[in-house]
Every structure is written in C-alpha cells, then in structure tokens.
Tab-separated table of N, CA and C in Angstrom:
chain	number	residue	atom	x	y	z
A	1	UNK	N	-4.837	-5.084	8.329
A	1	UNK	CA	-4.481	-3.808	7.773
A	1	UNK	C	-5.771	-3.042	7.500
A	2	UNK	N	-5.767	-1.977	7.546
A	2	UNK	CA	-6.724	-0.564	7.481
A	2	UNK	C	-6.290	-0.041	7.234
A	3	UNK	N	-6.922	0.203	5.690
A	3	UNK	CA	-6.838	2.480	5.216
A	3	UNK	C	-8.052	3.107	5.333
A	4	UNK	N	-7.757	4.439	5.411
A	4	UNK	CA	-8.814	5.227	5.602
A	4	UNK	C	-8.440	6.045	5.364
A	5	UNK	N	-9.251	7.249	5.160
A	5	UNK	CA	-8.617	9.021	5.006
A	5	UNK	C	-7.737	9.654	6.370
A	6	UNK	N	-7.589	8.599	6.927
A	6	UNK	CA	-6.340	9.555	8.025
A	6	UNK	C	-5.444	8.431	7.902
A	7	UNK	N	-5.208	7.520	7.348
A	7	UNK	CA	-3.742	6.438	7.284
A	7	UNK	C	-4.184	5.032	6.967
A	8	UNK	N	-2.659	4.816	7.525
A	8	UNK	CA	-2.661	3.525	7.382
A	8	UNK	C	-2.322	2.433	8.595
A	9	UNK	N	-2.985	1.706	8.683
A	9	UNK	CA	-2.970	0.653	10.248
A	9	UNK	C	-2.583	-0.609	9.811
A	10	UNK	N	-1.333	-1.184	10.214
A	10	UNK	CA	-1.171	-2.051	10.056
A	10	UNK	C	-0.471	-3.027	11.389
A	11	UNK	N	-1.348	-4.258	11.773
A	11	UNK	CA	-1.378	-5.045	12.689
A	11	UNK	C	-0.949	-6.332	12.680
A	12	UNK	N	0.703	-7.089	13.491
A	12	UNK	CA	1.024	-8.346	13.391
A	12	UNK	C	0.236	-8.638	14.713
A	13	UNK	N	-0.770	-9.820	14.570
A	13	UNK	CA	-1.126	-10.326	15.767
A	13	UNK	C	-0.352	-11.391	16.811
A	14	UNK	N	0.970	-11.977	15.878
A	14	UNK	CA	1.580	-12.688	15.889
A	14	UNK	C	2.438	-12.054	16.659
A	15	UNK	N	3.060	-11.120	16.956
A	15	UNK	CA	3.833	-9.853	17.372
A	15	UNK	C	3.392	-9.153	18.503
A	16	UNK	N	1.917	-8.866	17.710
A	16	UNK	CA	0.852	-7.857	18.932
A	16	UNK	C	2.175	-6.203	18.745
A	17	UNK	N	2.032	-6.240	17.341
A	17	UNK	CA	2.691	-5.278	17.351
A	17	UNK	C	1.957	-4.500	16.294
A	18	UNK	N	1.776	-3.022	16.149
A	18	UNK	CA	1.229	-2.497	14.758
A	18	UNK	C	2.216	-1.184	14.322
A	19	UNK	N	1.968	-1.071	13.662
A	19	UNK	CA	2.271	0.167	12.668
A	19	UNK	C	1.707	1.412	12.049
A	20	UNK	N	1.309	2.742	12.236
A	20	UNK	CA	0.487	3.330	11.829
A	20	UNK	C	1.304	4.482	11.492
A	21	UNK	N	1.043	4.577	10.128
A	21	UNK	CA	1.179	5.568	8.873
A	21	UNK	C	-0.012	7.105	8.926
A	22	UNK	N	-0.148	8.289	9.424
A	22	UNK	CA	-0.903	8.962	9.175
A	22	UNK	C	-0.717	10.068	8.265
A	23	UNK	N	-1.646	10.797	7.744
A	23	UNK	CA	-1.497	11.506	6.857
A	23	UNK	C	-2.512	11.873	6.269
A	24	UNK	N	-2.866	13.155	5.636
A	24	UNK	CA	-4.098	14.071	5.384
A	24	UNK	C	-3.989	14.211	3.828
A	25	UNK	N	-5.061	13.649	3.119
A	25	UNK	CA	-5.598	13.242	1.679
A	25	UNK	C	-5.384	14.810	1.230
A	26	UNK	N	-4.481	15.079	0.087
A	26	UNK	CA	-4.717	16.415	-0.551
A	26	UNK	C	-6.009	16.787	-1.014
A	27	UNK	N	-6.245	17.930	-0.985
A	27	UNK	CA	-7.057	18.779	-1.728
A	27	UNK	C	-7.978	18.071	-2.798
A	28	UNK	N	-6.548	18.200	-3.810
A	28	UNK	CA	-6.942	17.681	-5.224
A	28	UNK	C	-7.835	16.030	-5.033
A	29	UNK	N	-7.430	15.405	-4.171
A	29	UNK	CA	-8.143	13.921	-4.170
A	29	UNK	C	-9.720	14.327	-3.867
A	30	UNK	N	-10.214	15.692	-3.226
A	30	UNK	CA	-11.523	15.606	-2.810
A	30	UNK	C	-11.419	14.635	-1.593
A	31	UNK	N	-10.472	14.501	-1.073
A	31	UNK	CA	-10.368	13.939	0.187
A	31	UNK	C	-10.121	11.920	-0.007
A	32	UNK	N	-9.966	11.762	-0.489
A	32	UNK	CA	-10.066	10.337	-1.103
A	32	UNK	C	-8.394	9.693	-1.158
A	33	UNK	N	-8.315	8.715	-0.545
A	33	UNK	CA	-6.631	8.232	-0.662
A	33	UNK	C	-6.614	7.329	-1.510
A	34	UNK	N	-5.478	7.162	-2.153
A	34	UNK	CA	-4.848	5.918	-2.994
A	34	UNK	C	-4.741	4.789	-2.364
A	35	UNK	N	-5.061	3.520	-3.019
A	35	UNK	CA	-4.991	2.283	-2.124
A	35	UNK	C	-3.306	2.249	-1.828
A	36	UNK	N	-2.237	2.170	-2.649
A	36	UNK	CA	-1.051	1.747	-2.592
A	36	UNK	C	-0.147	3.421	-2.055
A	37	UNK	N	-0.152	4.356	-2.678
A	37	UNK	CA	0.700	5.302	-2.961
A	37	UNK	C	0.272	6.083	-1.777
A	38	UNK	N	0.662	5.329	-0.438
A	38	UNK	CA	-0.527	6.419	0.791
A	38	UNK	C	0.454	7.750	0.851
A	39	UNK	N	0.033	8.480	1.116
A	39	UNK	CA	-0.067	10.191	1.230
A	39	UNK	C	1.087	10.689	0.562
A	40	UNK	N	0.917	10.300	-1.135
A	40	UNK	CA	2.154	10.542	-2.066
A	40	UNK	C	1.489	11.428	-3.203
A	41	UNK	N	1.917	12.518	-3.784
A	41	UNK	CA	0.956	12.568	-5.110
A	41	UNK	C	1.816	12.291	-6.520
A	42	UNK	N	1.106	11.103	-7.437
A	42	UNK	CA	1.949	10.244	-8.003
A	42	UNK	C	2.355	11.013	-9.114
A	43	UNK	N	1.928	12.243	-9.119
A	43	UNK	CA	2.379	13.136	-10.452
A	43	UNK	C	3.788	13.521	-9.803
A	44	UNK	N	4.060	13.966	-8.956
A	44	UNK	CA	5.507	14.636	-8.186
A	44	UNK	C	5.927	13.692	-7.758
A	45	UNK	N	5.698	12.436	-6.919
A	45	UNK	CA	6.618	11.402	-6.524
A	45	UNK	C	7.059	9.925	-6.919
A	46	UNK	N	6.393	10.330	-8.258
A	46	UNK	CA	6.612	9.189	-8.905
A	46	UNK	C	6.391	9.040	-10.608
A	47	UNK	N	7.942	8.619	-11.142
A	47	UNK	CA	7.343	8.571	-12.652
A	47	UNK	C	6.431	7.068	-13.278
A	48	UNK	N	5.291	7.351	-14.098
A	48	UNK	CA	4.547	6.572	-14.205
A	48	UNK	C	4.549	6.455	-15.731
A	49	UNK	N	4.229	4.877	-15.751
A	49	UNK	CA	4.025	4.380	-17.253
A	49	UNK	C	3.074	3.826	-17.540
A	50	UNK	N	1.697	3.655	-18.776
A	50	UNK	CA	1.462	2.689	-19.145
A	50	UNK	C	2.144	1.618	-19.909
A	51	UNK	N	1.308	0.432	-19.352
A	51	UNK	CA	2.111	-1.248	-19.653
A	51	UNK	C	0.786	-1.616	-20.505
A	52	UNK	N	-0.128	-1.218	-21.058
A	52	UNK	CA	-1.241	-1.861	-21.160
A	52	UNK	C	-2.166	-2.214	-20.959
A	53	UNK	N	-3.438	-3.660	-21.127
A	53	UNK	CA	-4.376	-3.849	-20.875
A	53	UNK	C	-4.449	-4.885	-20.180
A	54	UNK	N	-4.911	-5.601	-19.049
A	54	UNK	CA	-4.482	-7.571	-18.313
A	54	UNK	C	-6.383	-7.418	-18.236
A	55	UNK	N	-6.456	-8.577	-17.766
A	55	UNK	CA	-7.929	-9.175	-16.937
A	55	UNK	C	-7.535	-9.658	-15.383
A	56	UNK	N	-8.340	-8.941	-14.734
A	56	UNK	CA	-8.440	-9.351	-13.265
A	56	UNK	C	-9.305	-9.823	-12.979
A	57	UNK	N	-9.965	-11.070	-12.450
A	57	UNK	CA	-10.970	-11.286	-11.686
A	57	UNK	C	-12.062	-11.039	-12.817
A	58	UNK	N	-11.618	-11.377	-13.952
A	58	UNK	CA	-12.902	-11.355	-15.550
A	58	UNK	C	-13.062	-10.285	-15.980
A	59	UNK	N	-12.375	-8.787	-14.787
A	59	UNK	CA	-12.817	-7.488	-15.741
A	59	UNK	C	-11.746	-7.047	-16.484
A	60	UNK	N	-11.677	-6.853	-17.375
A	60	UNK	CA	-10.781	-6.019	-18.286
A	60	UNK	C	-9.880	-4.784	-17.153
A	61	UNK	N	-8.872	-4.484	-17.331
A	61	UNK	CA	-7.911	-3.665	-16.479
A	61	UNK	C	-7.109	-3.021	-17.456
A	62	UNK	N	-6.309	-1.680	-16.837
A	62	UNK	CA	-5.586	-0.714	-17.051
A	62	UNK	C	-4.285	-0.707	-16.230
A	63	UNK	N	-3.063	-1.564	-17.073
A	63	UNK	CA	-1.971	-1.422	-15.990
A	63	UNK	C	-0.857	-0.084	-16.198
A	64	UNK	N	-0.764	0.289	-14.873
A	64	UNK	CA	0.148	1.330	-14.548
A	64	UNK	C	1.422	1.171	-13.626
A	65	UNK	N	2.471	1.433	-14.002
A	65	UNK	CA	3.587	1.541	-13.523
A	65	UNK	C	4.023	2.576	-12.820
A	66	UNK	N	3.873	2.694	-11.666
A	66	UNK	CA	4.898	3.810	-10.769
A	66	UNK	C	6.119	3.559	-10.435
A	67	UNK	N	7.243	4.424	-10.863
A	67	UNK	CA	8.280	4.168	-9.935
A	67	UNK	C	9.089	5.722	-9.169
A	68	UNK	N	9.340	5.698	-7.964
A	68	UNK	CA	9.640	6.985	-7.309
A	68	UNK	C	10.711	7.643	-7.792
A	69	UNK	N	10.740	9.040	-8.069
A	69	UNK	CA	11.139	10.307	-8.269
A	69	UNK	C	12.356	10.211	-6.965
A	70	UNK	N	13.551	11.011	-7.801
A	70	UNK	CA	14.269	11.614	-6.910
A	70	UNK	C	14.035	12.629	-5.355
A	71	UNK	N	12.683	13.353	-6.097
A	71	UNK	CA	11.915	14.600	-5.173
A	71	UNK	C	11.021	13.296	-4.389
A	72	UNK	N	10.560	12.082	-4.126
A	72	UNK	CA	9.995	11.578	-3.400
A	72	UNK	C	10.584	11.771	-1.814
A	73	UNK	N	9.951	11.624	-0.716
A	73	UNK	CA	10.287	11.383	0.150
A	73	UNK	C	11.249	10.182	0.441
A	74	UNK	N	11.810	10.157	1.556
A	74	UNK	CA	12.285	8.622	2.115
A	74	UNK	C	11.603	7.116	2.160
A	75	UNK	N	10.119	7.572	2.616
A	75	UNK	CA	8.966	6.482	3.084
A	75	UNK	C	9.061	6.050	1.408
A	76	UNK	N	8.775	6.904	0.508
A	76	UNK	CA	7.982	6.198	-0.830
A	76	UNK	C	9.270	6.133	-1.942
A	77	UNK	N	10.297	6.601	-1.417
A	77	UNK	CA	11.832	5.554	-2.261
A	77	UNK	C	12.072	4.582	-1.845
A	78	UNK	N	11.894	3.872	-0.526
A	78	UNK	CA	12.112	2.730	-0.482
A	78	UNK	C	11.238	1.794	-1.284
A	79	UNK	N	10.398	2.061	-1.936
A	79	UNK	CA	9.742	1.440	-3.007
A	79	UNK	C	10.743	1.122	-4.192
A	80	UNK	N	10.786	-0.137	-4.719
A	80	UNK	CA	11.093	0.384	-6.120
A	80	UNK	C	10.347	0.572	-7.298
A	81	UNK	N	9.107	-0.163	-7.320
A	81	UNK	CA	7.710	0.187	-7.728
A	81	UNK	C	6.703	-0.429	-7.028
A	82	UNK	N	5.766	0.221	-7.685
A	82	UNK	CA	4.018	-0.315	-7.807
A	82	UNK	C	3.662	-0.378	-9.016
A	83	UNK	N	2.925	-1.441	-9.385
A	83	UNK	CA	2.161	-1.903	-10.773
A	83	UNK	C	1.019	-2.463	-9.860
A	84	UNK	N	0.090	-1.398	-10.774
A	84	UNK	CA	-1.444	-1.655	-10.397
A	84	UNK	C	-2.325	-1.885	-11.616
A	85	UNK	N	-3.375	-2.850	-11.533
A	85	UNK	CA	-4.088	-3.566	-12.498
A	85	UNK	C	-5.392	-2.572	-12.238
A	86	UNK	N	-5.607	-1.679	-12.747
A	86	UNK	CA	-7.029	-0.697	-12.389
A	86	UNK	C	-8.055	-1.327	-13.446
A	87	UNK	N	-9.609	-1.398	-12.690
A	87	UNK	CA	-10.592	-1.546	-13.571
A	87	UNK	C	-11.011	-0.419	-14.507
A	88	UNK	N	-11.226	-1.121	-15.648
A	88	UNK	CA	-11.317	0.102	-16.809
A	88	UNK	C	-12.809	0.781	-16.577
A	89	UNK	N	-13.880	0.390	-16.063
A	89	UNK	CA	-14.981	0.824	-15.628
A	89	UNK	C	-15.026	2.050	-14.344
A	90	UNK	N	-14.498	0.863	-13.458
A	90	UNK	CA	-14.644	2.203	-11.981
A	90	UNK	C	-13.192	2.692	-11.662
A	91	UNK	N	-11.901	2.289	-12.190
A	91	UNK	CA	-10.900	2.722	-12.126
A	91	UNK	C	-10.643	2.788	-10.228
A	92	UNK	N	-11.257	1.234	-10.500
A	92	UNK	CA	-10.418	0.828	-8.966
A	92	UNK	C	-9.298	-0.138	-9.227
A	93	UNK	N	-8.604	-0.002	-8.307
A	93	UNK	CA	-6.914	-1.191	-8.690
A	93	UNK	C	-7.362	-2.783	-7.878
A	94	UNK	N	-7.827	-3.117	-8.984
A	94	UNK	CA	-8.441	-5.136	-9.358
A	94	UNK	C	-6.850	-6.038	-8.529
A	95	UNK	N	-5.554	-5.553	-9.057
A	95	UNK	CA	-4.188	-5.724	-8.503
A	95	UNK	C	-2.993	-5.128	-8.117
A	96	UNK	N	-2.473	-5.241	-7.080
A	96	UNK	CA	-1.313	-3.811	-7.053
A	96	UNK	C	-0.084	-5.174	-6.586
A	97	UNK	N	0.755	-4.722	-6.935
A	97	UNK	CA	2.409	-5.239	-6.779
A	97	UNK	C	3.391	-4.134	-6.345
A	98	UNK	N	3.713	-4.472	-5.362
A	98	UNK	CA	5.204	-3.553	-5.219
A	98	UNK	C	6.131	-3.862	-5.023
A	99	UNK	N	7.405	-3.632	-5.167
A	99	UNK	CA	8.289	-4.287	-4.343
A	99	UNK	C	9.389	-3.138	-3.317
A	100	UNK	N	9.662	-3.425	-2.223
A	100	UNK	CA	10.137	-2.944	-1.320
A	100	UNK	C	11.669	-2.945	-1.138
A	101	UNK	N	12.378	-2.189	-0.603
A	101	UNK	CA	13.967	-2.924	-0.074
A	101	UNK	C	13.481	-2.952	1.382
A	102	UNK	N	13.916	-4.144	2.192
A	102	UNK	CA	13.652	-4.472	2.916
A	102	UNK	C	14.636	-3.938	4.312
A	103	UNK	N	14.266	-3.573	5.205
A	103	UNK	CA	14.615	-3.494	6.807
A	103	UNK	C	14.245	-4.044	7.593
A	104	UNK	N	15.510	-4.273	8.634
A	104	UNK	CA	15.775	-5.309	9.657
A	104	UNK	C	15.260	-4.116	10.601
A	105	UNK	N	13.740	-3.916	10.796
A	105	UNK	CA	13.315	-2.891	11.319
A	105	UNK	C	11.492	-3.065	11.530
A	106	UNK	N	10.683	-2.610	12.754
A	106	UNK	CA	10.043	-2.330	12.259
A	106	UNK	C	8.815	-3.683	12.311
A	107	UNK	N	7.753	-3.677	10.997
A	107	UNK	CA	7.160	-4.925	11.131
A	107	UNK	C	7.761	-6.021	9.865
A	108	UNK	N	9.077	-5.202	9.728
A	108	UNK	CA	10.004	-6.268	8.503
A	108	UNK	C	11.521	-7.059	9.244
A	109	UNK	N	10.636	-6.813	10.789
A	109	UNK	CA	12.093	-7.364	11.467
A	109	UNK	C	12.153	-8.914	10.967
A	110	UNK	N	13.251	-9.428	11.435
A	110	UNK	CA	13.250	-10.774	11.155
A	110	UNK	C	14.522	-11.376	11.850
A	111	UNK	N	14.443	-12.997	12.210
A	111	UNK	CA	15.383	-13.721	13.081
A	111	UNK	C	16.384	-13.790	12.805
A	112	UNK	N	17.233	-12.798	11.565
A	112	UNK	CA	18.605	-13.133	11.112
A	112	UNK	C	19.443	-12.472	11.668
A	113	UNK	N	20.473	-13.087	11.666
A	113	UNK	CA	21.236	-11.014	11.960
A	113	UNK	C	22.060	-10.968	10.511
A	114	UNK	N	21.442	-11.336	9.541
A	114	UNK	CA	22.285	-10.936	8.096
A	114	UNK	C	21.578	-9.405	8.026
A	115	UNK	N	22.735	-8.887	7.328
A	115	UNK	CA	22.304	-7.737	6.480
A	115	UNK	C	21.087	-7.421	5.906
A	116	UNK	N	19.889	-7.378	5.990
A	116	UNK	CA	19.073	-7.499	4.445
A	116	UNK	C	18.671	-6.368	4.257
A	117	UNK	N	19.582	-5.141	3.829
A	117	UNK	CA	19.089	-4.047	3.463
A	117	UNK	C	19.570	-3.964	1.919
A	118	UNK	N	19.984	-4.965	1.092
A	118	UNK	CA	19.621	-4.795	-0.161
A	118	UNK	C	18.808	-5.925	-0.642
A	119	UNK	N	18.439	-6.469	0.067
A	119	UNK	CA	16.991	-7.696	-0.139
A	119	UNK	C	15.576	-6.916	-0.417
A	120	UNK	N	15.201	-7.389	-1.584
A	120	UNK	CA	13.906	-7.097	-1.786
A	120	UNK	C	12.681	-7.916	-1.262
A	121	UNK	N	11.214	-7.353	-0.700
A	121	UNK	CA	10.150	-7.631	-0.407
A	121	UNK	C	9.045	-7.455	-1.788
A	122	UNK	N	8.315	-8.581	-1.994
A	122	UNK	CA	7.414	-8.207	-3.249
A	122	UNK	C	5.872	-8.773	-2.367
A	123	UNK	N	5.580	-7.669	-2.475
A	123	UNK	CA	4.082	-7.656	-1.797
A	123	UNK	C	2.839	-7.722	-3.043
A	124	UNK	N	1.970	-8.599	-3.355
A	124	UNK	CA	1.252	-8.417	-4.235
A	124	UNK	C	-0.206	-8.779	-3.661
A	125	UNK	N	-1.143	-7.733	-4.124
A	125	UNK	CA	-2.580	-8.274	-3.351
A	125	UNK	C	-3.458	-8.286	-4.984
A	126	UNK	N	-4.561	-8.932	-5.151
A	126	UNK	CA	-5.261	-9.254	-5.921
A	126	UNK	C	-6.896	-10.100	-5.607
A	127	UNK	N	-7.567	-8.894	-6.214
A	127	UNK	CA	-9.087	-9.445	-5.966
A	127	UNK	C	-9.056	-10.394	-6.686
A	128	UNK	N	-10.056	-11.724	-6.125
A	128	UNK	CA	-10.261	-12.940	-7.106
A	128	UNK	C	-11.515	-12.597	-7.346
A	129	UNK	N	-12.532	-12.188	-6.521
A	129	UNK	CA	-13.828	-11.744	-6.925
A	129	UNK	C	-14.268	-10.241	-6.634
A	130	UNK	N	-14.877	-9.456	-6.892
A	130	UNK	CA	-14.988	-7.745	-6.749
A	130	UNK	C	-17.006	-8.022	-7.395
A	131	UNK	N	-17.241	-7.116	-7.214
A	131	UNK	CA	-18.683	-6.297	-6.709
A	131	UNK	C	-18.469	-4.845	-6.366
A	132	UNK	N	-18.938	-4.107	-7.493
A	132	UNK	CA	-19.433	-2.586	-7.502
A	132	UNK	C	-21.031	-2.327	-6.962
A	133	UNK	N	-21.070	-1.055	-6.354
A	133	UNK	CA	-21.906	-0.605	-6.101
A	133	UNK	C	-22.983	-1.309	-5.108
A	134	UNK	N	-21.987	-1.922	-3.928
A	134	UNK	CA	-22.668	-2.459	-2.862
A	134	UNK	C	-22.702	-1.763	-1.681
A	135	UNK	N	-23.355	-1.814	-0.799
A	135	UNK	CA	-22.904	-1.312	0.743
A	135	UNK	C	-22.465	-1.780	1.295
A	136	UNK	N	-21.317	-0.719	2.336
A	136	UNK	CA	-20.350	-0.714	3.022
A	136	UNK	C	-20.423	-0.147	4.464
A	137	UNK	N	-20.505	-0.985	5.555
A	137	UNK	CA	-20.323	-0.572	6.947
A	137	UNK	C	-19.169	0.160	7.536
A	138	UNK	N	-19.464	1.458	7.696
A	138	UNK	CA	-18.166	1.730	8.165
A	138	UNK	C	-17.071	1.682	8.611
A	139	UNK	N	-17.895	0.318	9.778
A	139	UNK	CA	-16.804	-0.528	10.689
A	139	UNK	C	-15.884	-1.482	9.743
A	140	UNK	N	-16.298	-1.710	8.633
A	140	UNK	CA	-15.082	-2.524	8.076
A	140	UNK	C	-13.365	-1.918	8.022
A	141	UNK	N	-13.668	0.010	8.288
A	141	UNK	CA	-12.470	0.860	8.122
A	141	UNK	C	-11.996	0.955	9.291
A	142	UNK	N	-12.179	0.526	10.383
A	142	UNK	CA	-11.918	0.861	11.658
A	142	UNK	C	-11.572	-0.476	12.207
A	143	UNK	N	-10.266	-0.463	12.827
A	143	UNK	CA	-9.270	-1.875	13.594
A	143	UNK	C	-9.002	-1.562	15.074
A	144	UNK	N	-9.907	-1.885	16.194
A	144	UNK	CA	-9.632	-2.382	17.438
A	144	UNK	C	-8.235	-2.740	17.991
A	145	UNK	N	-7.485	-1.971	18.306
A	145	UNK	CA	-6.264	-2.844	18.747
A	145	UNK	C	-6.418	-3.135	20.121
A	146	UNK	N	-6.092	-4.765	20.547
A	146	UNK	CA	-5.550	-4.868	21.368
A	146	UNK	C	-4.886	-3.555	22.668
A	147	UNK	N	-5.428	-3.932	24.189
A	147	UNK	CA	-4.764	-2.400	24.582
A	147	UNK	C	-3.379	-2.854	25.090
A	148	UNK	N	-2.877	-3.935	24.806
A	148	UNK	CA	-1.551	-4.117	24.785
A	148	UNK	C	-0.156	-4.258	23.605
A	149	UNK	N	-1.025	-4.043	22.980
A	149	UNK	CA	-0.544	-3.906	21.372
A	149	UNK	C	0.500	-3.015	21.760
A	150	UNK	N	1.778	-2.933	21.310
A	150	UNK	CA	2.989	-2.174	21.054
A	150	UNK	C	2.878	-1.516	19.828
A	151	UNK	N	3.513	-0.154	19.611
A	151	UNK	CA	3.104	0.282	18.504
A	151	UNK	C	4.977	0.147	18.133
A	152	UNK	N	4.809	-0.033	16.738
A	152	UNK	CA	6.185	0.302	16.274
A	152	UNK	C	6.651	1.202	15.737
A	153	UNK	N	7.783	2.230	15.601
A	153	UNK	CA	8.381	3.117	15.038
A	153	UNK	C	8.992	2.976	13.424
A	154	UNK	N	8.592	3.651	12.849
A	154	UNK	CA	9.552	3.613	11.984
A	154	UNK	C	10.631	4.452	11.858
C-alpha cells in the first residue's frame, strides 16, 4: 500500500491485482493528506470525539474518534469508524483502527458465496517503533506495479 498527495495504491500480490483511490488534497490541508480519512474533510464527513489519552510505542497519544456523517459520501460511509491514537508532540496517528462493512467485491472479494454485506472488516495498523525528524526517500511513496497487474474497480 501507498499514499501520497494524489491517492491511494493498494496492491494484492497474491491476486496481482491493485486498487487505486485518487484524489486532490484540499486547500485547507496546504496540500497534505490524512493517513486514514483519504480525500474526506473530517469536519463535514465525519462526527468526531475525544476518547482521551493511550501510549503508543512509549509516546503519550491523543485518541480521536471519527464516525461518518449522513452528508459523507458512499466511499467514507461504508466506514463505521476510525479511532486514531495521534502523537501529542507531532500529531502524527502512532494507531488508527477502522472498521469497514465488508464487500464481496473488489480487493474484499472472497471464496464464499455467502452474503457478507453486513459482515464487518476491522483493519488496525500500529507503530511498534516511530522516529521523528529523519530522512525520507521519495521512492518509499512510489509502488512499481507489475505490467500485468489487473487493476480493480470499485
């Protein structure tokens, strides 16, 4: 997977299939995207709560609760939230959780033929170790696909 300021890339190698999300960073970000909430702005598409204070990875954190607005799009209601663990220093997200309703679609296909469109997906990523203020190769934002790679629709 790859984000960047034009989307999101996401690649089953297992599949040789990917997924790509694009979309142009508002204004207000100064050009800068959200790790989780890609091309959403969380004041209009989502009501948000604080939950408090956790520790991630030894730093002290800021947890926030999103959950999508009626006025959200389609893409970011199928969410039912995101809870992100932000560092209280650089107010980067240390952990994000979401959970999804899931489709028999896509890179959420799967070998059943049950129903699972009221089955939930809980995706959770979490730094175990983090480092501020290091350098970064560009190429870490940029994913090579395969030129036989299938792209998938959503």
């Amino acid at each position: 997977m790859v984000q960047n300021e034009h989307g999101l890339l996401v690649y089953d190698a297992e599949s040789n299939q990917y997924y790509e999300y694009e979309y142009e960073p508002s204004a207000e970000t100064g050009g800068h995207t959200r790790p989780t909430l890609i091309g959403s702005s969380p004041t209009t598409d989502f009501d948000v709560s604080y939950d408090g204070t956790d520790t991630v990875a030894g730093r002290e954190t800021h947890v926030l609760t999103f959950r999508p607005t009626e006025e959200a799009d389609s893409f970011i209601r199928q969410l039912d939230y995101v809870t992100m663990w932000v560092d209280g220093t650089y107010w980067f997200p240390l952990r994000e959780e979401a959970s999804h309703q899931l489709r028999n679609e896509g890179l959420l296909r799967t070998d059943t033929d049950e129903d699972l469109r009221d089955e939930k997906y809980v995706q959770t990523k979490t730094f175990e170790e983090i480092a501020f203020d290091t350098g970064i190769e560009d190429s870490m934002f940029q994913l090579e696909l395969p030129e036989d790679a299938e792209r998938v629709e959503s």
